[in-house]
Short mmCIF file of C-alpha atoms in Angstrom, two decimals:
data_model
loop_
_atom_site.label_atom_id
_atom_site.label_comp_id
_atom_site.label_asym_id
_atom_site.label_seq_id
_atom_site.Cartn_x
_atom_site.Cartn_y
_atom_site.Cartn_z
CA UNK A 1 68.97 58.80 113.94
CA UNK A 2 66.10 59.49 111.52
CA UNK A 3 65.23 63.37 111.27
CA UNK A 4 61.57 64.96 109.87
CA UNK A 5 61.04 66.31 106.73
CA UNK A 6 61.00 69.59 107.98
CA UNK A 7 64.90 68.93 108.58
CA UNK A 8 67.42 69.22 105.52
CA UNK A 9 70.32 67.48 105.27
CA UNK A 10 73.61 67.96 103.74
CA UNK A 11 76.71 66.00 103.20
CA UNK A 12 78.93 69.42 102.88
CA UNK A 13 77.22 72.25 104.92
CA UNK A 14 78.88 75.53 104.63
CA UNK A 15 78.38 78.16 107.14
CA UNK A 16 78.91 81.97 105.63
CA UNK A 17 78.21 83.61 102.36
CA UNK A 18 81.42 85.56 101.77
CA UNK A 19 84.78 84.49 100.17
CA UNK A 20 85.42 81.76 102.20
CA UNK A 21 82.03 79.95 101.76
CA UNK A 22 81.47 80.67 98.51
CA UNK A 23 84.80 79.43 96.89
CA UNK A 24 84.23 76.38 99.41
CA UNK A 25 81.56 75.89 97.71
CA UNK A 26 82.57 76.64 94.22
CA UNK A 27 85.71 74.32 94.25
CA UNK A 28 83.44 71.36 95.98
CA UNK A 29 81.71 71.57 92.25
CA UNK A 30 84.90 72.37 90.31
CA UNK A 31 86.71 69.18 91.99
CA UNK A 32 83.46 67.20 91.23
CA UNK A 33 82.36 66.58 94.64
CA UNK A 34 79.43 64.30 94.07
CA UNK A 35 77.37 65.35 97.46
CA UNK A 36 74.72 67.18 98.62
CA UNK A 37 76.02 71.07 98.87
CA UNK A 38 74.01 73.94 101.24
CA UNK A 39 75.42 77.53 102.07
CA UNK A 40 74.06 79.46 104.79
CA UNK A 41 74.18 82.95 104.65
CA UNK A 42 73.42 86.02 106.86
CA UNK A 43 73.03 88.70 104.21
CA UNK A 44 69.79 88.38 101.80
CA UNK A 45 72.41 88.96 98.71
CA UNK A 46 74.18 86.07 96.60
CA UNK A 47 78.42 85.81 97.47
CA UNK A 48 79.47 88.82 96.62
CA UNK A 49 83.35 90.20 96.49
CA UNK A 50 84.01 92.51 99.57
CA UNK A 51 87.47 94.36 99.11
CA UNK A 52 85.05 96.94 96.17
CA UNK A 53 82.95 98.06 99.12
CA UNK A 54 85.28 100.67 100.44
CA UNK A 55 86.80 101.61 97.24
CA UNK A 56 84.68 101.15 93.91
CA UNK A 57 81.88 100.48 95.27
CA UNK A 58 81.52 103.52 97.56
CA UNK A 59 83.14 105.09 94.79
CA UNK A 60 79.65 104.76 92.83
CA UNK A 61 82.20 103.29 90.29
CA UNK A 62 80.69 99.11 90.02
CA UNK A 63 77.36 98.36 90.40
CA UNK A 64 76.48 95.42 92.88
CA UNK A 65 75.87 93.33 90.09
CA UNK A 66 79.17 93.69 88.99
CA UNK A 67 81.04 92.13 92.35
CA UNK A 68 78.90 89.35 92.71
CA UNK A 69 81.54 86.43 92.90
CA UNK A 70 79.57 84.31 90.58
CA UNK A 71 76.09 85.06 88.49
CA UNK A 72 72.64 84.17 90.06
CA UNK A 73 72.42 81.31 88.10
CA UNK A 74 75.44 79.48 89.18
CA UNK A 75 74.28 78.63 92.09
CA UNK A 76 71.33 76.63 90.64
CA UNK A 77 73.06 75.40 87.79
CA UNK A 78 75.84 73.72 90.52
CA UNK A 79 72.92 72.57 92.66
CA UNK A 80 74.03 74.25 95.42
CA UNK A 81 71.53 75.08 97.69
CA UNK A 82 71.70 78.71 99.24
CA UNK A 83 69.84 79.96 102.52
CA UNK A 84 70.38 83.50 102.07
CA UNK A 85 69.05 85.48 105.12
CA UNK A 86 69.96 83.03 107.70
CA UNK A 87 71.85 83.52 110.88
CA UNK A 88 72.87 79.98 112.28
CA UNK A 89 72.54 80.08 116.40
CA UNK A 90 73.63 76.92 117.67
CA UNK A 91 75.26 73.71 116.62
CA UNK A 92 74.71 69.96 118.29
CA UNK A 93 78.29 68.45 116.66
CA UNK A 94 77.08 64.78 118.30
CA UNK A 95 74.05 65.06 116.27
CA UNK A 96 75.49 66.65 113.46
CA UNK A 97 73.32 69.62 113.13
CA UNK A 98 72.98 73.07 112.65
CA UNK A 99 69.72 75.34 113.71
CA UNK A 100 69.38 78.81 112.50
CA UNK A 101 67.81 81.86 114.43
CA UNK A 102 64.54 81.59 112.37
CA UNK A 103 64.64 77.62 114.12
CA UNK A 104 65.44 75.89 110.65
CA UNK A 105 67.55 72.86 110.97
CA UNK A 106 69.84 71.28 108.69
CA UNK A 107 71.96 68.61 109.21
CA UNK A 108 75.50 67.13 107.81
CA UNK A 109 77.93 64.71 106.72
CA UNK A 110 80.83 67.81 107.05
CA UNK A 111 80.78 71.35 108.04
CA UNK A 112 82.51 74.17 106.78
CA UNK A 113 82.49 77.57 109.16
CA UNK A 114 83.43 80.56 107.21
CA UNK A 115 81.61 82.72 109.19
CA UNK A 116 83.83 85.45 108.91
CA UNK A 117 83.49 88.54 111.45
CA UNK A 118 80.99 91.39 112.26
CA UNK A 119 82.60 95.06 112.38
CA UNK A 120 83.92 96.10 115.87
CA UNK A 121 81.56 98.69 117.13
CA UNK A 122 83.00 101.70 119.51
CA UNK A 123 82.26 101.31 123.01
CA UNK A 124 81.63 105.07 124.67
CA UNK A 125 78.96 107.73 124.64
CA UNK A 126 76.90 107.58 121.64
CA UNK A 127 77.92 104.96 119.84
CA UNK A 128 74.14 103.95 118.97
CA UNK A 129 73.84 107.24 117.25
CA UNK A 130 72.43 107.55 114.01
CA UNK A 131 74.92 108.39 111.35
CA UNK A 132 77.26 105.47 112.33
CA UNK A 133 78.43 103.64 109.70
CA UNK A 134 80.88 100.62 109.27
CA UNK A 135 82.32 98.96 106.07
CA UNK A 136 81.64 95.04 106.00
CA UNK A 137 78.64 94.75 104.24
CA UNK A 138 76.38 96.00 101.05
CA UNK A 139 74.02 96.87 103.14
CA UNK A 140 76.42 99.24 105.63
CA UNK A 141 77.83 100.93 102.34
CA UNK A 142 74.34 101.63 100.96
CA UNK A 143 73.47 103.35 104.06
CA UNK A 144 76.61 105.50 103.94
CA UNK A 145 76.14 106.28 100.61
CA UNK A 146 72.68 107.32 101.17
CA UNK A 147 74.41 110.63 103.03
CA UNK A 148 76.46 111.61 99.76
CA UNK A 149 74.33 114.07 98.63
CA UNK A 150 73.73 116.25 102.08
CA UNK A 151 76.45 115.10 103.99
CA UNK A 152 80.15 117.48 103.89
CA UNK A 153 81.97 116.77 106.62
CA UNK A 154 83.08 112.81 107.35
CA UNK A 155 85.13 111.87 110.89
CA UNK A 156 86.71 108.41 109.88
CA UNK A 157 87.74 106.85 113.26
CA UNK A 158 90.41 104.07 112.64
CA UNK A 159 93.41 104.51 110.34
CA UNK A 160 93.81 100.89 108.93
CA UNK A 161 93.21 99.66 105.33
CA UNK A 162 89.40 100.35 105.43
CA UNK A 163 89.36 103.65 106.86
CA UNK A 164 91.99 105.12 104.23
CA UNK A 165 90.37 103.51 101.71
CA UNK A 166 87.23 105.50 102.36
CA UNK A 167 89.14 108.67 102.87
CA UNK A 168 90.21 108.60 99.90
CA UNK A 169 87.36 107.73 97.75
CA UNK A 170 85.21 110.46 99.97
CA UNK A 171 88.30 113.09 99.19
CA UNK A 172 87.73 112.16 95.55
CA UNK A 173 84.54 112.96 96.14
CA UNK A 174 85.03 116.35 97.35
CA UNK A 175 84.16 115.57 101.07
CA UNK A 176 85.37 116.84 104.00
CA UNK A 177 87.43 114.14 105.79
CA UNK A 178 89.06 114.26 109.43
CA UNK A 179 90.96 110.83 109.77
CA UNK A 180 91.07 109.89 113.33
CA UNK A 181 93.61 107.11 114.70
CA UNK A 182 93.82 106.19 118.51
CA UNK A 183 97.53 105.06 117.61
CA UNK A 184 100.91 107.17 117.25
CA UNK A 185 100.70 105.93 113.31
CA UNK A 186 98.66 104.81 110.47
CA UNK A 187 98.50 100.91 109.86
CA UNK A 188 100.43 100.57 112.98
CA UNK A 189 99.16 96.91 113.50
CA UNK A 190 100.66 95.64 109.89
CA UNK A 191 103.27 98.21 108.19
CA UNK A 192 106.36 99.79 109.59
CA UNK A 193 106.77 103.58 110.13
CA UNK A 194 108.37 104.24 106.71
CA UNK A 195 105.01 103.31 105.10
CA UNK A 196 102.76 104.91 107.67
CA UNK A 197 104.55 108.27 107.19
CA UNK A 198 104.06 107.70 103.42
CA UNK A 199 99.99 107.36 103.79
CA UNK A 200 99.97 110.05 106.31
CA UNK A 201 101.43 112.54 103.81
CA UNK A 202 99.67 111.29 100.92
CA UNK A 203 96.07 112.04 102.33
CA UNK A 204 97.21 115.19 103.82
CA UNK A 205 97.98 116.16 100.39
CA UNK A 206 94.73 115.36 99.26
CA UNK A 207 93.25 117.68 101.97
CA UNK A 208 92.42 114.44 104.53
CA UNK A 209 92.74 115.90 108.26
CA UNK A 210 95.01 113.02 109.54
CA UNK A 211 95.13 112.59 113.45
CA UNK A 212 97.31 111.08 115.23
CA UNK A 213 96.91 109.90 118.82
CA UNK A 214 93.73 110.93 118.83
CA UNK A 215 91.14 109.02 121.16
CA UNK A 216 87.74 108.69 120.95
CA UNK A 217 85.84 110.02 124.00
CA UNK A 218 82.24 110.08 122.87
CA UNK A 219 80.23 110.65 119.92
CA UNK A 220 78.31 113.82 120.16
CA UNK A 221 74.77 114.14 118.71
CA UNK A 222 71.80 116.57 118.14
CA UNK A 223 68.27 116.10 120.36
CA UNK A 224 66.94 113.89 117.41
CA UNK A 225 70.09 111.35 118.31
CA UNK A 226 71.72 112.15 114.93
CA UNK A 227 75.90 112.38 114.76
CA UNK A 228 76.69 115.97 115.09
CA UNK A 229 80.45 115.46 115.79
CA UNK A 230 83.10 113.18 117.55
CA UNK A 231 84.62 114.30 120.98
CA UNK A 232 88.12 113.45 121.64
CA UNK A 233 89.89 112.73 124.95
CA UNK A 234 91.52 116.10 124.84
CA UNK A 235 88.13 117.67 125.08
CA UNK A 236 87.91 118.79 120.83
CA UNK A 237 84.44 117.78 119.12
CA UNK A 238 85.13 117.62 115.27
CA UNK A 239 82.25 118.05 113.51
CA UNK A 240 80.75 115.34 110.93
CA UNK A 241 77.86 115.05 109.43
CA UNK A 242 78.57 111.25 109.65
CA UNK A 243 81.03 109.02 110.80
CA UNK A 244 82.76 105.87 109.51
CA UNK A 245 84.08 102.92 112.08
CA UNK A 246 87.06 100.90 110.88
CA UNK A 247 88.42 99.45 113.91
CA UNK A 248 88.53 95.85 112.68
CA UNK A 249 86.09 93.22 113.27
CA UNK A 250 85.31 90.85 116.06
CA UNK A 251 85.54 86.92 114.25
CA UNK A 252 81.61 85.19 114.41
CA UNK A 253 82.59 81.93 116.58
CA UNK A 254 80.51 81.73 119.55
CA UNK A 255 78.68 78.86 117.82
CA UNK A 256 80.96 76.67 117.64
CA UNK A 257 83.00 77.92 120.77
CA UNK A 258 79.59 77.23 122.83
CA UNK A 259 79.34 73.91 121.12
CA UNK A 260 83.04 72.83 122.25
CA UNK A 261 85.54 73.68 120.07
CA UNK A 262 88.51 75.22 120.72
CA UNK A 263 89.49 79.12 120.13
CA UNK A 264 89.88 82.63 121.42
CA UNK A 265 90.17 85.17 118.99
CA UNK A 266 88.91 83.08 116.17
CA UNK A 267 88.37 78.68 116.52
CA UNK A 268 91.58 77.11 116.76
CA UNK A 269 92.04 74.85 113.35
CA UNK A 270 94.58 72.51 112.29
CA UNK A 271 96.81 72.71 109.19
CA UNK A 272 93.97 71.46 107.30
CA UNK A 273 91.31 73.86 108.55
CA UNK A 274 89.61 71.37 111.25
CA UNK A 275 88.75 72.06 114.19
CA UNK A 276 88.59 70.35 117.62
CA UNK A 277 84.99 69.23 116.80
CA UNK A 278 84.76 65.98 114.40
CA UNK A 279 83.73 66.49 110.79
CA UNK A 280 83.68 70.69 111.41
CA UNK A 281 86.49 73.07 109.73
CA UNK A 282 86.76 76.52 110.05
CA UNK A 283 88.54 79.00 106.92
CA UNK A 284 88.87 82.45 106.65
CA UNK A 285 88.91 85.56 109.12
CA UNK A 286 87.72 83.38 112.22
CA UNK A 287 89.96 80.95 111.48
CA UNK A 288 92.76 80.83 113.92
CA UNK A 289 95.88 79.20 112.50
CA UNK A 290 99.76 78.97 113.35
CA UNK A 291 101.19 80.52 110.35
CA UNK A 292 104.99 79.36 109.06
CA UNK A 293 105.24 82.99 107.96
CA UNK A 294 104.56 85.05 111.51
CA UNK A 295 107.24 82.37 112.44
CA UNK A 296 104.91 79.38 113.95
CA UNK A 297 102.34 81.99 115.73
CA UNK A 298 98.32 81.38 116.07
CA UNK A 299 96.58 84.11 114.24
CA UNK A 300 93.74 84.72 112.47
CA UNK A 301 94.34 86.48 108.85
CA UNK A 302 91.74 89.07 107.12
CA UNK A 303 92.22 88.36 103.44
CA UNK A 304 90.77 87.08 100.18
CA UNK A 305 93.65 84.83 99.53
CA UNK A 306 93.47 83.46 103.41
CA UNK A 307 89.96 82.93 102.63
CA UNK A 308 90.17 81.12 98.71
CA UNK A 309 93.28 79.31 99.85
CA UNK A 310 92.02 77.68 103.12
CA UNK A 311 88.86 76.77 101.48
CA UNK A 312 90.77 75.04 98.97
CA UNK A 313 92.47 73.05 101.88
CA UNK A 314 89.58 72.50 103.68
CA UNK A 315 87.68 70.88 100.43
CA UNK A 316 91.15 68.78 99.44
CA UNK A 317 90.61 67.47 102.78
CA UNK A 318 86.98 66.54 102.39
CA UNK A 319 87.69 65.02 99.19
CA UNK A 320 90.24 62.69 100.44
CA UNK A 321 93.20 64.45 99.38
CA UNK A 322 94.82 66.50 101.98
CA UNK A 323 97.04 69.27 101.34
CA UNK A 324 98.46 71.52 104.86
CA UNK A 325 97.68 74.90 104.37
CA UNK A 326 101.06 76.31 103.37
CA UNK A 327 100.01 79.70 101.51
CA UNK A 328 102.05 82.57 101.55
CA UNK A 329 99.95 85.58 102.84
CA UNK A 330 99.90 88.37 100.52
CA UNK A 331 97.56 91.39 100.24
CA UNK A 332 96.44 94.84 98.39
CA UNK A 333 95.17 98.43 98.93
CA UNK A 334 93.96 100.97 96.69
CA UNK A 335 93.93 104.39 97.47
CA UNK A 336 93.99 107.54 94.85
CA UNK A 337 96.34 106.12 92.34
CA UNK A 338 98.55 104.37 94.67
CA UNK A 339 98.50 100.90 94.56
CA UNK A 340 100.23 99.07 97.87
CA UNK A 341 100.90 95.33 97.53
CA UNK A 342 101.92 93.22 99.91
CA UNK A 343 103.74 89.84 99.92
CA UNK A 344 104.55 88.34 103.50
CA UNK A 345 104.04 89.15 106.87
CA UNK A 346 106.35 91.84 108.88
CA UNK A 347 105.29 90.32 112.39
CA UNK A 348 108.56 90.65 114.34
CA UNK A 349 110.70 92.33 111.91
CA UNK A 350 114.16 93.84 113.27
CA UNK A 351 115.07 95.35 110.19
CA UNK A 352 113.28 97.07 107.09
CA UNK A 353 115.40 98.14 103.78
CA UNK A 354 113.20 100.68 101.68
CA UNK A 355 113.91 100.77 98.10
CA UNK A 356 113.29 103.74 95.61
CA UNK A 357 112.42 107.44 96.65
CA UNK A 358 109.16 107.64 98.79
CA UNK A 359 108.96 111.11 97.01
CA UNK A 360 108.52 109.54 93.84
CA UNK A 361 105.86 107.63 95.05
CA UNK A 362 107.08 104.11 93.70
CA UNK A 363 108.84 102.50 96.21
CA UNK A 364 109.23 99.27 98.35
CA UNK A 365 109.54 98.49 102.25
CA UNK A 366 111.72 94.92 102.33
CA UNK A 367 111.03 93.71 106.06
CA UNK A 368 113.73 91.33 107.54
CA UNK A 369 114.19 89.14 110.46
CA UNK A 370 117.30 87.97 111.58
CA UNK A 371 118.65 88.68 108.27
CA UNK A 372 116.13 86.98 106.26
CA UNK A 373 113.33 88.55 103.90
CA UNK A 374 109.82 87.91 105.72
CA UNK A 375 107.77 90.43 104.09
CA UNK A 376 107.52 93.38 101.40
CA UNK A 377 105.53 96.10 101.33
CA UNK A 378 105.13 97.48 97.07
CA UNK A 379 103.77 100.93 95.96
CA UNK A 380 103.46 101.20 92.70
CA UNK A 381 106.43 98.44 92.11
CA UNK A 382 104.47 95.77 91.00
CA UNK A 383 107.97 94.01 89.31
CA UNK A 384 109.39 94.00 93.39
CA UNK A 385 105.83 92.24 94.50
CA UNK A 386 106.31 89.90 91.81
CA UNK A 387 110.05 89.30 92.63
CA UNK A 388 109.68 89.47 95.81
CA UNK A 389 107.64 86.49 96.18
CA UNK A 390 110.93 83.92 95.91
CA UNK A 391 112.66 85.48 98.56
CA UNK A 392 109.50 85.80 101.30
CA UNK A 393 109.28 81.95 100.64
CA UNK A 394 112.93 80.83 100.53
CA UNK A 395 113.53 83.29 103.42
CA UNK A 396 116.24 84.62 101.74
CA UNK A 397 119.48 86.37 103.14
CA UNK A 398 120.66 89.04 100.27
CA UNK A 399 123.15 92.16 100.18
CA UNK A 400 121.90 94.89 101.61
CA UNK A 401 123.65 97.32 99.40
CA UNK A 402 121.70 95.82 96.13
CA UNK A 403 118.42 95.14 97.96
CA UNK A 404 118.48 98.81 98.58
CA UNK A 405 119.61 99.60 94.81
CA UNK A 406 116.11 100.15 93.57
CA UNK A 407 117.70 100.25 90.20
CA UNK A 408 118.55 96.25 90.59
CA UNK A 409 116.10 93.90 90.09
CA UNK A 410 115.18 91.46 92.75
CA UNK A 411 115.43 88.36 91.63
CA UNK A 412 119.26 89.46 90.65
CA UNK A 413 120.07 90.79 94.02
CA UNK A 414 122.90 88.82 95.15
CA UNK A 415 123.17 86.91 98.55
CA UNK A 416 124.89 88.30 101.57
#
């Protein structure tokens, strides 16, 4: 079929402007892929790195300019063509094109989705208030920061990654911080109890209101629609000035779901990042994948190294030399001068070993499953991280009296 001149086409179209597009499109250059490159992207910024927008960034501590994942003139000098501002809204896969909300259409020879996911909004009373703020983009951290120098009192509802990570940048900054988490325990959803009692205590110490169990009934506001406070199901209001919503995101599909392919929480893929539509992949947060280390299950995973490792299979697979996406998951969190790091995933675990004094504040969580090491959780032990890696992969099965002898390393812990 012959298209207009009004319609661009592309023989590697990448859908997303965050990790996962850009280092698509980065490696297609680095592997010298010879065709026609475009990148869509919703925000008006060049690829920029997100895990500094809760921490350094918010922080006032990096300019923008310095997380941009590659200089301005990059993407010219590559010859990859950006579309910054975009929003794609639906997708004909027989046709092989893409049209955006604006109505410009592109077509392509293959399409990457890295669309990533929008930040899950709260769903009772008042949650179009002004004075709501989330964490996924420039733009939402600008905004918050715009409050630093009025605003006291912050209510941070969520008690993952993202919402400690800006409780303890805004404690640092001498704000007053009421951490609020619907669940009976911090990072409920990815660390065991050992480590969740750890963070609660830490930001306690460092004056953080942490609450636990504590649901959201409405957000309370003034008569100009301003956040004056958060209400909780017991009937409390604590009172904020502004309030932060990390309650994870919601994966940006519904193109390619209403076009035919396969998913539910994120598009289905295959172990080389296709899915169910022909010449389409999908990397990164949306990207639903069974994982060797959650033991075989679907899941989607929120990560830089998810993201620059399945665009890396997804562009060996354009390129004509597949590779199954194999990576071992690992992850990281700053907050004050901890620094957590992560190697594995404790989905399922029956068992955690910690090693080292939580008091001392440099210690590891070792997560087993039937014996085996799936997963370790590092503060301020970057040596066990390291080690550690060997035995997450090989599944290892190793004394229990050494792996909890913090004073032995881990690659000489015997097996059991």
């Amino acid at each position: 079929m012959q298209w207009g001149d009004d319609v661009q086409h592309f023989d590697c179209l990448i859908v997303g402007g965050g990790h996962a597009g850009a280092q698509a499109a980065i490696l297609l250059r680095q592997l010298k892929y010879e065709g026609s490159v475009g990148l869509i992207g919703d925000e008006p910024e060049f690829p920029y790195e997100r895990p500094p927008l809760s921490k350094d960034y918010l922080a006032g501590e990096k300019a923008f300019e310095r997380i941009l994942l590659r200089p301005p003139s990059f993407w010219t000098d590559q010859s990859i063509s950006l579309f910054l501002g975009e929003r794609v809204k639906t997708i004909n896969p027989a046709d092989h094109q893409v049209v955006t909300a604006k109505g410009t259409a592109f077509t392509y020879g293959k399409l990457i989705w890295a669309g990533g996911g929008s930040a899950r909004r709260l769903s009772c009373p008042g949650s179009t208030a002004k004075g709501l703020f989330t964490v996924r983009s420039r733009a939402d951290v600008d905004g918050l920061m715009a409050t630093l120098p009025k605003a006291e009192r912050y209510a941070i509802v969520g008690g993952g990654y993202i919402g400690l990570e800006a409780a303890a940048v805004l404690s640092k900054l001498g704000k007053q911080v009421t951490l609020l988490e619907a669940q009976e325990r911090l990072l409920a959803r990815v660390a065991g109890p050992e480590l969740s009692d750890f963070f609660a205590a830490e930001h306690r110490a460092h004056g953080v209101d942490v609450r636990l169990a504590a649901a959201v009934e409405a957000i309370e506001t003034n008569e100009s629609g301003q956040a004056t406070g958060v209400k909780l199901a017991d009937g409390e209001v604590i009172p904020a000035d502004a309030v932060i919503v990390g309650i994870g995101i919601v994966p940006e599909t519904g193109p390619l779901i209403l076009a035919g392919a396969s998913g539910g929480n994120g598009v289905d893929v295959d172990q080389y990042c296709e899915t169910s539509l022909p010449d389409v992949y999908a990397i990164g947060d949306c990207a639903a994948h069974e994982n060797r280390f959650a033991a075989g299950r679907r899941m989607r995973l929120e990560s830089v190294q998810n993201a620059n490792d399945q665009a890396r299979t997804a562009v060996q697979h354009i390129m004509g030399n597949p590779a199954p996406y194999e990576a071992v998951p690992w992850f990281w969190s700053n907050q004050y001068d901890l620094r957590l790091q992560t190697i594995g995933l404790s989905i399922e675990y029956d068992e955690c070993i910690v090693r080292g004094d939580p008091a001392s504040r440099s210690f590891s969580v070792v997560y087993l499953r039937q014996g085996q090491v799936i997963a370790l959780d590092c503060v301020n032990r970057t040596k066990d991280y390291v080690q550690g890696r060997a035995h997450v992969l090989a599944g290892s099965r190793l004394d229990r009296a050494q792996l909890s002898d913090a004073e032995i390393p881990l690659k000489e812990v015997g097996l059991a």
